[in-house]
PDB file of C-alpha atoms in Angstrom:
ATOM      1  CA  UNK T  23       0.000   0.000   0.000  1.00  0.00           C
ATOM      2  CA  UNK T  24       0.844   3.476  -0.424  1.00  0.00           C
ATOM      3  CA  UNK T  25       3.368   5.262   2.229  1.00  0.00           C
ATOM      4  CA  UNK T  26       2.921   8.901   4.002  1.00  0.00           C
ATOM      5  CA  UNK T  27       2.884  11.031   1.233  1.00  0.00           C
ATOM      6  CA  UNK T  28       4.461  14.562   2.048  1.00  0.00           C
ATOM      7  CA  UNK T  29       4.188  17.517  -0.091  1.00  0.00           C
ATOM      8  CA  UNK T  30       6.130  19.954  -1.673  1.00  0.00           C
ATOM      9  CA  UNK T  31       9.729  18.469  -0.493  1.00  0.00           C
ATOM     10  CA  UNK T  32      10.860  21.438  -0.921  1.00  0.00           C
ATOM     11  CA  UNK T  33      10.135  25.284   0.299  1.00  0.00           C
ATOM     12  CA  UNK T  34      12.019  28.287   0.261  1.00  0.00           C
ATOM     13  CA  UNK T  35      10.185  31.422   2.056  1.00  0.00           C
ATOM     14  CA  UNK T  36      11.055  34.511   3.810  1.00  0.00           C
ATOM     15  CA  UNK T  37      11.261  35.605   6.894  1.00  0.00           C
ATOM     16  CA  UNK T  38       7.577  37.007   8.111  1.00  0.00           C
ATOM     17  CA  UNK T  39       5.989  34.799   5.379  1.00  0.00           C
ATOM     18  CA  UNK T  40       3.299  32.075   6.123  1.00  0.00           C
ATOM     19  CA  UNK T  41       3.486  28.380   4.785  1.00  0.00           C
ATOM     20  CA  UNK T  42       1.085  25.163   4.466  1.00  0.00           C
ATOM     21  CA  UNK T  43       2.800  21.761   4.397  1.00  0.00           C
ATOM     22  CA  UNK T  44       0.218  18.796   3.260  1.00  0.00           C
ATOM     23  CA  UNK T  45       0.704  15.471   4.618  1.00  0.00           C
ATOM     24  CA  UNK T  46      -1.438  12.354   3.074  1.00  0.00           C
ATOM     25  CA  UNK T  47      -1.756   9.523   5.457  1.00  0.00           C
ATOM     26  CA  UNK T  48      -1.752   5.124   4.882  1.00  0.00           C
ATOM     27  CA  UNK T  49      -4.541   4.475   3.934  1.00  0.00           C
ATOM     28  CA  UNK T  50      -6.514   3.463   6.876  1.00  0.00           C
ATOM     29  CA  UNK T  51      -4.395   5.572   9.355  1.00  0.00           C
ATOM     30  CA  UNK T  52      -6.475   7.938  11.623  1.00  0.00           C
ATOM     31  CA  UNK T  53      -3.886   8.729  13.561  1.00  0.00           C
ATOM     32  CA  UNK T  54      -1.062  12.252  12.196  1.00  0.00           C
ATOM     33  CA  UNK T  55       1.260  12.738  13.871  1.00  0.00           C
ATOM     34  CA  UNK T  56       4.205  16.222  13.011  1.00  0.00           C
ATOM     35  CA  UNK T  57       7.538  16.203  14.143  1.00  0.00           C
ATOM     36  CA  UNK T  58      10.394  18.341  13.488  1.00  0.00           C
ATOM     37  CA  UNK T  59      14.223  17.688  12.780  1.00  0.00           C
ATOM     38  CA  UNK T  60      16.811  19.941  12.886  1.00  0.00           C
ATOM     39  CA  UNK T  61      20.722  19.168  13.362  1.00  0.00           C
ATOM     40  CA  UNK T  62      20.314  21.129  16.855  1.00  0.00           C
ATOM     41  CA  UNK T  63      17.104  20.330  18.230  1.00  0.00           C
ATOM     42  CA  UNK T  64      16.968  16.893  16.996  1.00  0.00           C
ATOM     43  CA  UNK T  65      13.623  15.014  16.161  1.00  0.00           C
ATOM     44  CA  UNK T  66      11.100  17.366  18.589  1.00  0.00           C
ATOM     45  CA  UNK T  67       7.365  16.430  18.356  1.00  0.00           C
ATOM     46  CA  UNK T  68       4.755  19.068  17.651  1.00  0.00           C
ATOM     47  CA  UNK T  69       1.223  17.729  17.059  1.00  0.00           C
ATOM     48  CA  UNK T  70      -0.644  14.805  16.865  1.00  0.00           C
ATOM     49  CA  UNK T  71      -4.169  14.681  14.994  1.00  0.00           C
ATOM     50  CA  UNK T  72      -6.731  12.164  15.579  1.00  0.00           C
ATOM     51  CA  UNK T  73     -10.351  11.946  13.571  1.00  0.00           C
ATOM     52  CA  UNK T  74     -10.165  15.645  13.122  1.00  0.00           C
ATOM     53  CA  UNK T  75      -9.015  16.698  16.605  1.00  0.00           C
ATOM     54  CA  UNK T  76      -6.020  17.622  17.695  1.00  0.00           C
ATOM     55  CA  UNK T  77      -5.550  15.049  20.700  1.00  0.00           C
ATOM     56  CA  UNK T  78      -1.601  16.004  21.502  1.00  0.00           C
ATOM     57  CA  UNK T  79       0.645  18.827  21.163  1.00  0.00           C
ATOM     58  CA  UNK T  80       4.509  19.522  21.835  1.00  0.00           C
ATOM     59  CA  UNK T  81       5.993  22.983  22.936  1.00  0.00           C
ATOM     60  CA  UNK T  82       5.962  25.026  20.253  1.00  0.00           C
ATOM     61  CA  UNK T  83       4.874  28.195  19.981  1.00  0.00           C
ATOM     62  CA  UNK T  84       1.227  29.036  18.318  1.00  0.00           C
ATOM     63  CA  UNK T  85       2.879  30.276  15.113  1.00  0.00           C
ATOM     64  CA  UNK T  86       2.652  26.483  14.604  1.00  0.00           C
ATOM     65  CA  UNK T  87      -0.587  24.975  14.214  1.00  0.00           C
ATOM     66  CA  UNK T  88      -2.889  22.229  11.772  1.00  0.00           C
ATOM     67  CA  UNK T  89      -5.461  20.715  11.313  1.00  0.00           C
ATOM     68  CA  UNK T  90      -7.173  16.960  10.326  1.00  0.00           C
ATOM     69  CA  UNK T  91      -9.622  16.395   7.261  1.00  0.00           C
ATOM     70  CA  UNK T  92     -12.376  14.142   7.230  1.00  0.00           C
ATOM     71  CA  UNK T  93     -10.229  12.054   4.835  1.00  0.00           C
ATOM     72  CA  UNK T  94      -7.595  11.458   7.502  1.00  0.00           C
ATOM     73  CA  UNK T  95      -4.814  14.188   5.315  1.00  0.00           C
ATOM     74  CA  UNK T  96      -3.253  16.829   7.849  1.00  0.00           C
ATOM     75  CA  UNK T  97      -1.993  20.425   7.157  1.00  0.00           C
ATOM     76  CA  UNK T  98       0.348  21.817   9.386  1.00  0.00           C
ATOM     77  CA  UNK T  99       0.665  26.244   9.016  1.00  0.00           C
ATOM     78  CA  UNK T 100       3.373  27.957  10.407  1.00  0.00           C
ATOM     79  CA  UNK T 101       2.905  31.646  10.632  1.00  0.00           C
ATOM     80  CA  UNK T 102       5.149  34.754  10.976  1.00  0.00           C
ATOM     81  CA  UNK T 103       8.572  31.960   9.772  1.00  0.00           C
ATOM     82  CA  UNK T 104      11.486  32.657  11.681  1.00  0.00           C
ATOM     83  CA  UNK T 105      15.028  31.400  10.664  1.00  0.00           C
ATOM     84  CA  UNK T 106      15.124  29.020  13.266  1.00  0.00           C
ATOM     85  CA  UNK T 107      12.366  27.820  11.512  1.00  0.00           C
ATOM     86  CA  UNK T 108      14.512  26.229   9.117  1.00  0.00           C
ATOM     87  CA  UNK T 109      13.735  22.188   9.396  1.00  0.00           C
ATOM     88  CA  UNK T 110      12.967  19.346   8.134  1.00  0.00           C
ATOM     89  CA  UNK T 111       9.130  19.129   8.797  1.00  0.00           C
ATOM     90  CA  UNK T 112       8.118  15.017   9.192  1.00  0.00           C
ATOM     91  CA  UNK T 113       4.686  13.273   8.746  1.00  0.00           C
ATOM     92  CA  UNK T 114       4.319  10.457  10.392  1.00  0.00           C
ATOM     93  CA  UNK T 115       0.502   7.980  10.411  1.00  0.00           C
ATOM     94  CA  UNK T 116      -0.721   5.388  12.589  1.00  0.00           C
ATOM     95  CA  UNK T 117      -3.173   2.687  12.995  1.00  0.00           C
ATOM     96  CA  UNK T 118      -5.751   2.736  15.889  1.00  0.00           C
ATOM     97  CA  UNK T 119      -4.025   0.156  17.548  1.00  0.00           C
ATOM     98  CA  UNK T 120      -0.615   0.421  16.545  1.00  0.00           C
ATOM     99  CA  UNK T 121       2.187   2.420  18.256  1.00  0.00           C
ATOM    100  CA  UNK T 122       4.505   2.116  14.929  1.00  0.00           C
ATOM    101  CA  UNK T 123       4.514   5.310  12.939  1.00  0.00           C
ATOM    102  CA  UNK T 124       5.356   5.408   9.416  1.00  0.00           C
ATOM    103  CA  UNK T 125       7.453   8.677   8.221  1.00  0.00           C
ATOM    104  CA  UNK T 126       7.155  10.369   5.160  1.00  0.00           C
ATOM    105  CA  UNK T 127       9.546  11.532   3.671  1.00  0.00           C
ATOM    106  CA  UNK T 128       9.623  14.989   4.749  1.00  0.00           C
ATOM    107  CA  UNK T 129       9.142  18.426   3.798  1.00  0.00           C
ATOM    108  CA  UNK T 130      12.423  20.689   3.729  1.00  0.00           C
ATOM    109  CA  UNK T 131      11.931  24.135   5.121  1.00  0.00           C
ATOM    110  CA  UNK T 132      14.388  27.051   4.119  1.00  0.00           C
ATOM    111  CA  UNK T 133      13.617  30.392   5.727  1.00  0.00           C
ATOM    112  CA  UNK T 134      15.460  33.224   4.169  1.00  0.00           C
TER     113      UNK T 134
ATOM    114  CA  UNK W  10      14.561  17.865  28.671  1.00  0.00           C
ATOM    115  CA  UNK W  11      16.736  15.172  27.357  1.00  0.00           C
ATOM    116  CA  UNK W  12      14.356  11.921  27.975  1.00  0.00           C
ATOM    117  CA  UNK W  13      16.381   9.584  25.857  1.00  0.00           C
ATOM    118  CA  UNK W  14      20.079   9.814  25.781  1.00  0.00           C
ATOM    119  CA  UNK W  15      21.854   7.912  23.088  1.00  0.00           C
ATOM    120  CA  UNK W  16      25.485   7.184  22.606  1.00  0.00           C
ATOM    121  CA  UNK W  17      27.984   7.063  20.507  1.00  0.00           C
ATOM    122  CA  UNK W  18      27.272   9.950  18.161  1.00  0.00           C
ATOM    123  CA  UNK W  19      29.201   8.355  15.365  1.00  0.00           C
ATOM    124  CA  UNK W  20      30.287   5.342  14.743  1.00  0.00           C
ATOM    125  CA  UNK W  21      32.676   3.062  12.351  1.00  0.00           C
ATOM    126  CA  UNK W  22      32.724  -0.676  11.748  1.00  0.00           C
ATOM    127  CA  UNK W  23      34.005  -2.886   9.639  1.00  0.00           C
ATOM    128  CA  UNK W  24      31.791  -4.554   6.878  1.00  0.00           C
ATOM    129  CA  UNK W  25      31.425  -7.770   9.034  1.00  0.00           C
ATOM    130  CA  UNK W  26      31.553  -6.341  12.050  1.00  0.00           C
ATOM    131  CA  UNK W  27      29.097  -5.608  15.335  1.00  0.00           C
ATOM    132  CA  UNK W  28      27.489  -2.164  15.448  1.00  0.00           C
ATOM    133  CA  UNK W  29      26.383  -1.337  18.969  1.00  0.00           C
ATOM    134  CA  UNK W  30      24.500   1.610  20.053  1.00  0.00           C
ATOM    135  CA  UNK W  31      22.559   2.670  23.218  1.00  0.00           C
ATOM    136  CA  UNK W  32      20.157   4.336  24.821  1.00  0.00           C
ATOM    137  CA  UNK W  33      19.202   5.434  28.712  1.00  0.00           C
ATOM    138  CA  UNK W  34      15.799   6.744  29.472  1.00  0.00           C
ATOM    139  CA  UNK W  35      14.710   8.378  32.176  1.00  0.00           C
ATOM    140  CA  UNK W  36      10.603   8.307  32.271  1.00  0.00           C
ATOM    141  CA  UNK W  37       9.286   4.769  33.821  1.00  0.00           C
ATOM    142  CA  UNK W  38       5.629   5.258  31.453  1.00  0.00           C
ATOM    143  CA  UNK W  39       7.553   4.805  28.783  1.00  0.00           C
ATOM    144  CA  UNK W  40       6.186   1.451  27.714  1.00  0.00           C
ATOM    145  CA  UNK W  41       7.644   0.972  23.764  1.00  0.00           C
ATOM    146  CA  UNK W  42      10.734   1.363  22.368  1.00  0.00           C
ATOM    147  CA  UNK W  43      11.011   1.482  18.720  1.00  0.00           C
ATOM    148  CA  UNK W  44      14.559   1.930  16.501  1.00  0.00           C
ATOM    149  CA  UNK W  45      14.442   4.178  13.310  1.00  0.00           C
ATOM    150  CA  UNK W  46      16.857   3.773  10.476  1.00  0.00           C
ATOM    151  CA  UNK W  47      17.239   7.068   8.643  1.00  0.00           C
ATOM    152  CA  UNK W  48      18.914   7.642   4.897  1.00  0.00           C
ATOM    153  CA  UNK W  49      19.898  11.075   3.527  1.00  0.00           C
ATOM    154  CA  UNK W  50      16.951  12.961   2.420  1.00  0.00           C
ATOM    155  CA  UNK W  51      14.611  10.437   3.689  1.00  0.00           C
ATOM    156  CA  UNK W  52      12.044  10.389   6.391  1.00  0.00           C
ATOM    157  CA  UNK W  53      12.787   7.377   9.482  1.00  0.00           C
ATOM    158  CA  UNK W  54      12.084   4.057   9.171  1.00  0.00           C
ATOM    159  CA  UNK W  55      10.786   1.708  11.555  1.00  0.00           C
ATOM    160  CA  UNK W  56      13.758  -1.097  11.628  1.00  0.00           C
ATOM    161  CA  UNK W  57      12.998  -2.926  14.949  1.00  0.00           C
ATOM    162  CA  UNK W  58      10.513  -2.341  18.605  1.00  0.00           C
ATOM    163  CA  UNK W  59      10.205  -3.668  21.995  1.00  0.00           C
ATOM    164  CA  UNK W  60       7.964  -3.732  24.957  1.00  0.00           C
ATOM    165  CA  UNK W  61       9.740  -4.091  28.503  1.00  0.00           C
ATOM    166  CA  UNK W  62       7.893  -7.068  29.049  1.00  0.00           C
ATOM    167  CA  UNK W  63      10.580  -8.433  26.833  1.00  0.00           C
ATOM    168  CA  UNK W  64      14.380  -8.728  27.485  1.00  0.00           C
ATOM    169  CA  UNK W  65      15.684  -9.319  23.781  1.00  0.00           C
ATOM    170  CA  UNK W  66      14.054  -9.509  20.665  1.00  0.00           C
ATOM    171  CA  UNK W  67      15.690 -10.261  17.205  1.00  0.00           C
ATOM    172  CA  UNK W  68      14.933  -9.684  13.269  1.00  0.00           C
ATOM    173  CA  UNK W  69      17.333 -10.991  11.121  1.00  0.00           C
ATOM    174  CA  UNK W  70      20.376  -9.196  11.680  1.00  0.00           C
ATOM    175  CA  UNK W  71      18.613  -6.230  14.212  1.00  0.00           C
ATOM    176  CA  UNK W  72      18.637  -7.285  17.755  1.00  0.00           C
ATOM    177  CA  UNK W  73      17.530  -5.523  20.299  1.00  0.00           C
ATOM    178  CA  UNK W  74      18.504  -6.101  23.629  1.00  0.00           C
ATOM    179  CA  UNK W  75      16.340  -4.478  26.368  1.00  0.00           C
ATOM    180  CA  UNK W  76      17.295  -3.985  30.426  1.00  0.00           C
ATOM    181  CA  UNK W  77      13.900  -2.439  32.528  1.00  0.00           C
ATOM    182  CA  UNK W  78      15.703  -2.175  35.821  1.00  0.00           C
ATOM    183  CA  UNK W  79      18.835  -0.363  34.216  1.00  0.00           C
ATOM    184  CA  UNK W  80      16.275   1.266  31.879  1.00  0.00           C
ATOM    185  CA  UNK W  81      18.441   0.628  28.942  1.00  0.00           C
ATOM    186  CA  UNK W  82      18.177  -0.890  25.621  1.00  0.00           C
ATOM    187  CA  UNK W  83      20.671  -0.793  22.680  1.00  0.00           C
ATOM    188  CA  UNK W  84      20.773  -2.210  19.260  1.00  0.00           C
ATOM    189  CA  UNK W  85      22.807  -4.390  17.726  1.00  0.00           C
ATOM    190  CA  UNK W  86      23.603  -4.554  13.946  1.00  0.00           C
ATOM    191  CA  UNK W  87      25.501  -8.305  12.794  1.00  0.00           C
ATOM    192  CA  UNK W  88      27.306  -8.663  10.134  1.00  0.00           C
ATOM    193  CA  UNK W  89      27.349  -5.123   9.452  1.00  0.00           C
ATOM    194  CA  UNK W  90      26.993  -3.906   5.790  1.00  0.00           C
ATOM    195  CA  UNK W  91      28.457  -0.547   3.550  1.00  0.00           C
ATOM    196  CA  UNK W  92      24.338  -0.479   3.317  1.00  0.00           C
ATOM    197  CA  UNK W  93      23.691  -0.125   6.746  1.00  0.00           C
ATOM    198  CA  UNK W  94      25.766   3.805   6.688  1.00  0.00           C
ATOM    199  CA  UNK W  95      22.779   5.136   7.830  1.00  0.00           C
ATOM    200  CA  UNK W  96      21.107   7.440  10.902  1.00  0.00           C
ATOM    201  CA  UNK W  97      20.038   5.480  13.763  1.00  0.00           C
ATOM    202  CA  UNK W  98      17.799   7.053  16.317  1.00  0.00           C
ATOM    203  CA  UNK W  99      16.018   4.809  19.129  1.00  0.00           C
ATOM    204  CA  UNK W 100      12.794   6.658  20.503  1.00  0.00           C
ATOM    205  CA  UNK W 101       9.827   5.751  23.267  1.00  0.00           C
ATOM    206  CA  UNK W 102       6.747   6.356  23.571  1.00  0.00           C
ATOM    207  CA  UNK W 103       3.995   6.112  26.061  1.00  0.00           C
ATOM    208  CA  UNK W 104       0.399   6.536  26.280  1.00  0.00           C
ATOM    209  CA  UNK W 105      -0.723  10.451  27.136  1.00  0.00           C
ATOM    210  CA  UNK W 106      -3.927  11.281  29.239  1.00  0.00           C
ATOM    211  CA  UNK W 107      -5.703  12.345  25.873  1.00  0.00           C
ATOM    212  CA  UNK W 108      -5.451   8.795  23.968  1.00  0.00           C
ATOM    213  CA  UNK W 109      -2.631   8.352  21.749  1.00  0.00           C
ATOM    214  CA  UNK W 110       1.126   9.089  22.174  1.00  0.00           C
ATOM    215  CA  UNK W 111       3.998  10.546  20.762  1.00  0.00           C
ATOM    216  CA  UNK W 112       8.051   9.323  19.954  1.00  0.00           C
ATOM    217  CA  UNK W 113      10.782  10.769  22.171  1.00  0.00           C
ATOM    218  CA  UNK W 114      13.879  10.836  20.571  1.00  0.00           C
ATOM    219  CA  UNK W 115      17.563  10.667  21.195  1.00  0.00           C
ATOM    220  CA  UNK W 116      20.084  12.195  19.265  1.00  0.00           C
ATOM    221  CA  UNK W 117      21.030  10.161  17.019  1.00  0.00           C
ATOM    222  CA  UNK W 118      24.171   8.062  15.565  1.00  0.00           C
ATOM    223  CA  UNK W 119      25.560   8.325  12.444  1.00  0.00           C
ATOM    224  CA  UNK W 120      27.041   4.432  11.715  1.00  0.00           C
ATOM    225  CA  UNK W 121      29.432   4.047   8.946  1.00  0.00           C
ATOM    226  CA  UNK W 122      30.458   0.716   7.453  1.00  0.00           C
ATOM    227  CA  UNK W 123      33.708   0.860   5.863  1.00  0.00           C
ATOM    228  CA  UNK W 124      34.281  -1.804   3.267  1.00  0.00           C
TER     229      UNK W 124
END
């Protein structure tokens, strides 16, 4: 079956600037979960979506925020970009009863 | 908060060889403990997990070994391969009050098999 689909890989923006990353879930998976990676911070989690509702977050400030279609696919906005922004932004879906999350493959985040 | 520390940062071994890397946690809810294998450009993949119900548990040439009272577990690469360079992190997890849960990380290795 299809993987975590991420889209666009790739997104160069400037400071101040909003963006929208898209993430498409396994078929199946209700469960989104957004993480991001960065050579300093590591792999830090920021959300988790479940049937719509955001049922976990990490500690990030609200410039960061998303949301959970009815089909399952996520969005995740970050507002007013910072440098430090700068990431690799990761999608990750789950089963109901499954604590193994599948990645995509990311979406890379330049802030200029 | 560090909740996961992992060590060595880097590591080199011989194609053949034993790769060994661990992990320490420090949070007793954590209740599964999954490895990640990540490639340049590419998101993690889910290589190996445990629960710590379970000392030791093995796929093919993954093996991870798992110690509750030390709360430590480390994996173990045999017969280590040129295309097993990779990005190792180990992570846990563990149920929050709201229903579902989320992947602490560590750090990170960076394992190189030389030929």
């Amino acid at each position: 079956k299809a993987g975590v689909t991420q889209t666009p890989r790739y997104l160069i923006k400037t400071r101040g600037q909003q963006v929208t990353l898209s993430c498409s879930p396994i078929s199946g998976h209700r469960s989104v979960s957004w993480y991001q990676q960065t050579p300093g911070q590591g792999l830090q989690f920021l959300f988790e979506y479940f049937s719509e509702t955001q049922r976990n977050k990490g500690n990030f400030p609200g410039r960061f925020s998303g949301r959970q279609f009815s089909n399952s696919r996520s969005e995740m906005n970050v507002s007013t970009l910072e440098l430090g922004d700068s990431a690799l932004y990761l999608c990750a879906s789950s089963g109901d009863r499954d604590y193994g999350y599948t990645f995509g493959s990311g979406t890379r985040l330049t802030v200029v | 908060q560090q909740q996961v520390k992992q060590s060595p940062q880097s590591l080199i071994v011989q194609k053949g060889g034993i790769s060994i890397i661990n992990c320490a946690y420090e949070n007793t809810a954590f209740d599964y403990f999954p490895w990640y294998q990540q490639f340049p450009g590419k998101g993690p993949a889910l290589l190996i997990a445990i629960r710590p119900d379970v000392s030791e548990k093995k796929e093919g040439r993954f093996t991870i070994s798992f110690n509750k009272s030390a709360k430590q577990f480390s994996l173990h690469i045999m017969d280590s391969q040129p295309g097993d360079s990779a990005t190792y992190f180990c992570a846990a997890s563990s149920s929050l009050t709201g229903g579902g849960n989320k992947l602490t990380f560590g750090t990170g290795t960076q394992l190189k098999v030389e030929l």
